[in-house]
Amino acid sequence: QVQLVESGGGLVQPGGSLRLSCAASGNRLPFYAMAWYRQAPGKERELVANITITRNTNYGDSVKGRFTISRDKANRAVYLQMNSLNSEDTAIYLCNFIDRMGLAYWGQGTQVTVSS
């Protein structure tokens, strides 16, 4: 059974940085695509960034130039470096992995709060 474990969330002041991590356990196979989503109270879940096994990346318009997604060499962990954070970035951040069969897996979510 694949499980995704996230870490790195917390409280940060506006203009600060955080680095989120998400790692898979339960099997040893690489994942094809990995992504970060976020969901703020009263808003729909939105794509923050994704990265394929060939390391092609895509970012949501609101985070371009501030966030960077990366993955480890084994294609079993994904990271999100978040810089210049503002209150609009406050949300629960969830990682999403897709395997070669097209099955999707979700992490439990980690809270990011940007506040002074």
PDB file of C-alpha atoms in Angstrom:
ATOM      1  CA  GLN A   1       0.000   0.000   0.000  1.00  0.00           C
ATOM      2  CA  VAL A   2       1.528   3.286  -1.103  1.00  0.00           C
ATOM      3  CA  GLN A   3       1.578   6.070   1.455  1.00  0.00           C
ATOM      4  CA  LEU A   4       2.703   9.634   0.917  1.00  0.00           C
ATOM      5  CA  VAL A   5       4.128  11.497   3.885  1.00  0.00           C
ATOM      6  CA  GLU A   6       4.424  15.272   3.768  1.00  0.00           C
ATOM      7  CA  SER A   7       6.497  17.552   5.947  1.00  0.00           C
ATOM      8  CA  GLY A   8       7.740  21.107   6.110  1.00  0.00           C
ATOM      9  CA  GLY A   9       4.588  23.127   6.647  1.00  0.00           C
ATOM     10  CA  GLY A  10       4.173  25.685   9.380  1.00  0.00           C
ATOM     11  CA  LEU A  11       3.783  29.343  10.231  1.00  0.00           C
ATOM     12  CA  VAL A  12       5.892  31.883   8.367  1.00  0.00           C
ATOM     13  CA  GLN A  13       5.889  35.659   8.103  1.00  0.00           C
ATOM     14  CA  PRO A  14       5.056  37.406   4.840  1.00  0.00           C
ATOM     15  CA  GLY A  15       8.088  37.432   2.593  1.00  0.00           C
ATOM     16  CA  GLY A  16       9.478  34.304   4.192  1.00  0.00           C
ATOM     17  CA  SER A  17      10.261  30.881   2.783  1.00  0.00           C
ATOM     18  CA  LEU A  18       9.325  27.279   3.432  1.00  0.00           C
ATOM     19  CA  ARG A  19      10.328  23.991   1.855  1.00  0.00           C
ATOM     20  CA  LEU A  20       7.802  21.191   1.652  1.00  0.00           C
ATOM     21  CA  SER A  21       8.719  17.550   1.184  1.00  0.00           C
ATOM     22  CA  CYS A  22       6.654  14.514   0.250  1.00  0.00           C
ATOM     23  CA  ALA A  23       8.027  10.994   0.135  1.00  0.00           C
ATOM     24  CA  ALA A  24       6.434   7.697  -0.834  1.00  0.00           C
ATOM     25  CA  SER A  25       6.589   4.455   1.123  1.00  0.00           C
ATOM     26  CA  GLY A  26       5.043   1.079   0.508  1.00  0.00           C
ATOM     27  CA  ASN A  27       6.662   0.177  -2.764  1.00  0.00           C
ATOM     28  CA  ARG A  28       9.932   0.788  -4.531  1.00  0.00           C
ATOM     29  CA  LEU A  29       8.704   1.760  -7.974  1.00  0.00           C
ATOM     30  CA  PRO A  30       9.288   5.219  -9.451  1.00  0.00           C
ATOM     31  CA  PHE A  31       6.352   7.518 -10.016  1.00  0.00           C
ATOM     32  CA  TYR A  32       5.621   9.085 -13.363  1.00  0.00           C
ATOM     33  CA  ALA A  33       4.305  12.454 -12.276  1.00  0.00           C
ATOM     34  CA  MET A  34       4.288  14.333  -9.024  1.00  0.00           C
ATOM     35  CA  ALA A  35       2.450  17.473  -8.050  1.00  0.00           C
ATOM     36  CA  TRP A  36       1.554  19.842  -5.276  1.00  0.00           C
ATOM     37  CA  TYR A  37      -1.979  21.123  -4.849  1.00  0.00           C
ATOM     38  CA  ARG A  38      -3.374  23.468  -2.257  1.00  0.00           C
ATOM     39  CA  GLN A  39      -6.750  24.189  -0.803  1.00  0.00           C
ATOM     40  CA  ALA A  40      -7.632  27.285   1.154  1.00  0.00           C
ATOM     41  CA  PRO A  41     -10.809  27.614   3.258  1.00  0.00           C
ATOM     42  CA  GLY A  42     -13.810  28.243   1.052  1.00  0.00           C
ATOM     43  CA  LYS A  43     -11.831  27.782  -2.159  1.00  0.00           C
ATOM     44  CA  GLU A  44     -11.448  24.984  -4.636  1.00  0.00           C
ATOM     45  CA  ARG A  45      -8.349  22.831  -4.700  1.00  0.00           C
ATOM     46  CA  GLU A  46      -5.848  24.263  -7.148  1.00  0.00           C
ATOM     47  CA  LEU A  47      -2.705  23.003  -8.800  1.00  0.00           C
ATOM     48  CA  VAL A  48       0.421  24.661  -7.456  1.00  0.00           C
ATOM     49  CA  ALA A  49       3.030  22.859  -9.546  1.00  0.00           C
ATOM     50  CA  ASN A  50       3.754  19.542 -11.166  1.00  0.00           C
ATOM     51  CA  ILE A  51       6.795  17.719 -12.474  1.00  0.00           C
ATOM     52  CA  THR A  52       7.054  14.707 -14.754  1.00  0.00           C
ATOM     53  CA  ILE A  53       9.546  11.866 -14.721  1.00  0.00           C
ATOM     54  CA  THR A  54      11.463  13.753 -17.425  1.00  0.00           C
ATOM     55  CA  ARG A  55      11.497  16.772 -15.098  1.00  0.00           C
ATOM     56  CA  ASN A  56       9.220  18.941 -17.159  1.00  0.00           C
ATOM     57  CA  THR A  57       7.545  21.393 -14.812  1.00  0.00           C
ATOM     58  CA  ASN A  58       4.375  23.436 -14.775  1.00  0.00           C
ATOM     59  CA  TYR A  59       3.304  26.116 -12.303  1.00  0.00           C
ATOM     60  CA  GLY A  60       0.106  27.844 -11.351  1.00  0.00           C
ATOM     61  CA  ASP A  61       0.054  31.486 -12.386  1.00  0.00           C
ATOM     62  CA  SER A  62      -0.049  32.739  -8.801  1.00  0.00           C
ATOM     63  CA  VAL A  63       3.222  31.026  -7.822  1.00  0.00           C
ATOM     64  CA  LYS A  64       5.339  31.420 -10.957  1.00  0.00           C
ATOM     65  CA  GLY A  65       8.712  32.915 -10.152  1.00  0.00           C
ATOM     66  CA  ARG A  66       8.304  32.271  -6.415  1.00  0.00           C
ATOM     67  CA  PHE A  67       7.927  28.504  -6.052  1.00  0.00           C
ATOM     68  CA  THR A  68      10.163  25.740  -7.391  1.00  0.00           C
ATOM     69  CA  ILE A  69       9.223  22.077  -7.619  1.00  0.00           C
ATOM     70  CA  SER A  70      11.840  19.343  -7.781  1.00  0.00           C
ATOM     71  CA  ARG A  71      12.066  15.589  -7.352  1.00  0.00           C
ATOM     72  CA  ASP A  72      14.697  13.141  -6.192  1.00  0.00           C
ATOM     73  CA  LYS A  73      16.694  10.885  -8.510  1.00  0.00           C
ATOM     74  CA  ALA A  74      14.691   7.804  -7.551  1.00  0.00           C
ATOM     75  CA  ASN A  75      11.441   9.564  -8.510  1.00  0.00           C
ATOM     76  CA  ARG A  76       9.960   8.784  -5.131  1.00  0.00           C
ATOM     77  CA  ALA A  77      10.054  12.171  -3.405  1.00  0.00           C
ATOM     78  CA  VAL A  78       9.025  15.658  -4.406  1.00  0.00           C
ATOM     79  CA  TYR A  79       9.891  19.016  -2.936  1.00  0.00           C
ATOM     80  CA  LEU A  80       8.402  22.487  -3.114  1.00  0.00           C
ATOM     81  CA  GLN A  81      10.597  25.468  -2.346  1.00  0.00           C
ATOM     82  CA  MET A  82       8.339  28.419  -1.590  1.00  0.00           C
ATOM     83  CA  ASN A  83       9.795  31.929  -1.495  1.00  0.00           C
ATOM     84  CA  SER A  84       8.286  35.383  -1.075  1.00  0.00           C
ATOM     85  CA  LEU A  85       5.267  33.930   0.652  1.00  0.00           C
ATOM     86  CA  ASN A  86       2.191  36.065   1.179  1.00  0.00           C
ATOM     87  CA  SER A  87      -1.151  35.622   2.889  1.00  0.00           C
ATOM     88  CA  GLU A  88      -2.721  34.334  -0.308  1.00  0.00           C
ATOM     89  CA  ASP A  89      -0.468  31.285  -0.041  1.00  0.00           C
ATOM     90  CA  THR A  90      -2.097  30.198   3.219  1.00  0.00           C
ATOM     91  CA  ALA A  91      -3.645  26.794   2.582  1.00  0.00           C
ATOM     92  CA  ILE A  92      -3.353  23.083   3.128  1.00  0.00           C
ATOM     93  CA  TYR A  93      -0.781  21.752   0.688  1.00  0.00           C
ATOM     94  CA  LEU A  94      -1.218  18.218  -0.621  1.00  0.00           C
ATOM     95  CA  CYS A  95       1.128  16.140  -2.701  1.00  0.00           C
ATOM     96  CA  ASN A  96      -0.103  13.911  -5.481  1.00  0.00           C
ATOM     97  CA  PHE A  97       1.805  11.086  -7.180  1.00  0.00           C
ATOM     98  CA  ILE A  98       0.764   9.218 -10.296  1.00  0.00           C
ATOM     99  CA  ASP A  99       2.283   5.838 -11.085  1.00  0.00           C
ATOM    100  CA  ARG A 100       2.899   4.283 -14.478  1.00  0.00           C
ATOM    101  CA  MET A 101      -0.521   2.622 -14.392  1.00  0.00           C
ATOM    102  CA  GLY A 102      -2.173   6.003 -13.978  1.00  0.00           C
ATOM    103  CA  LEU A 103      -3.167   5.440 -10.382  1.00  0.00           C
ATOM    104  CA  ALA A 104      -3.135   8.562  -8.233  1.00  0.00           C
ATOM    105  CA  TYR A 105      -2.098   8.797  -4.614  1.00  0.00           C
ATOM    106  CA  TRP A 106      -2.559  11.696  -2.191  1.00  0.00           C
ATOM    107  CA  GLY A 107      -0.761  12.825   0.908  1.00  0.00           C
ATOM    108  CA  GLN A 108      -2.617  13.803   4.051  1.00  0.00           C
ATOM    109  CA  GLY A 109      -1.832  17.499   3.640  1.00  0.00           C
ATOM    110  CA  THR A 110       0.360  19.940   5.499  1.00  0.00           C
ATOM    111  CA  GLN A 111      -0.766  23.351   6.699  1.00  0.00           C
ATOM    112  CA  VAL A 112       1.046  26.460   5.519  1.00  0.00           C
ATOM    113  CA  THR A 113       0.088  29.685   7.249  1.00  0.00           C
ATOM    114  CA  VAL A 114       1.533  33.033   6.203  1.00  0.00           C
ATOM    115  CA  SER A 115       0.904  35.663   8.835  1.00  0.00           C
ATOM    116  CA  SER A 116       2.676  38.375  10.759  1.00  0.00           C
TER     117      SER A 116
END
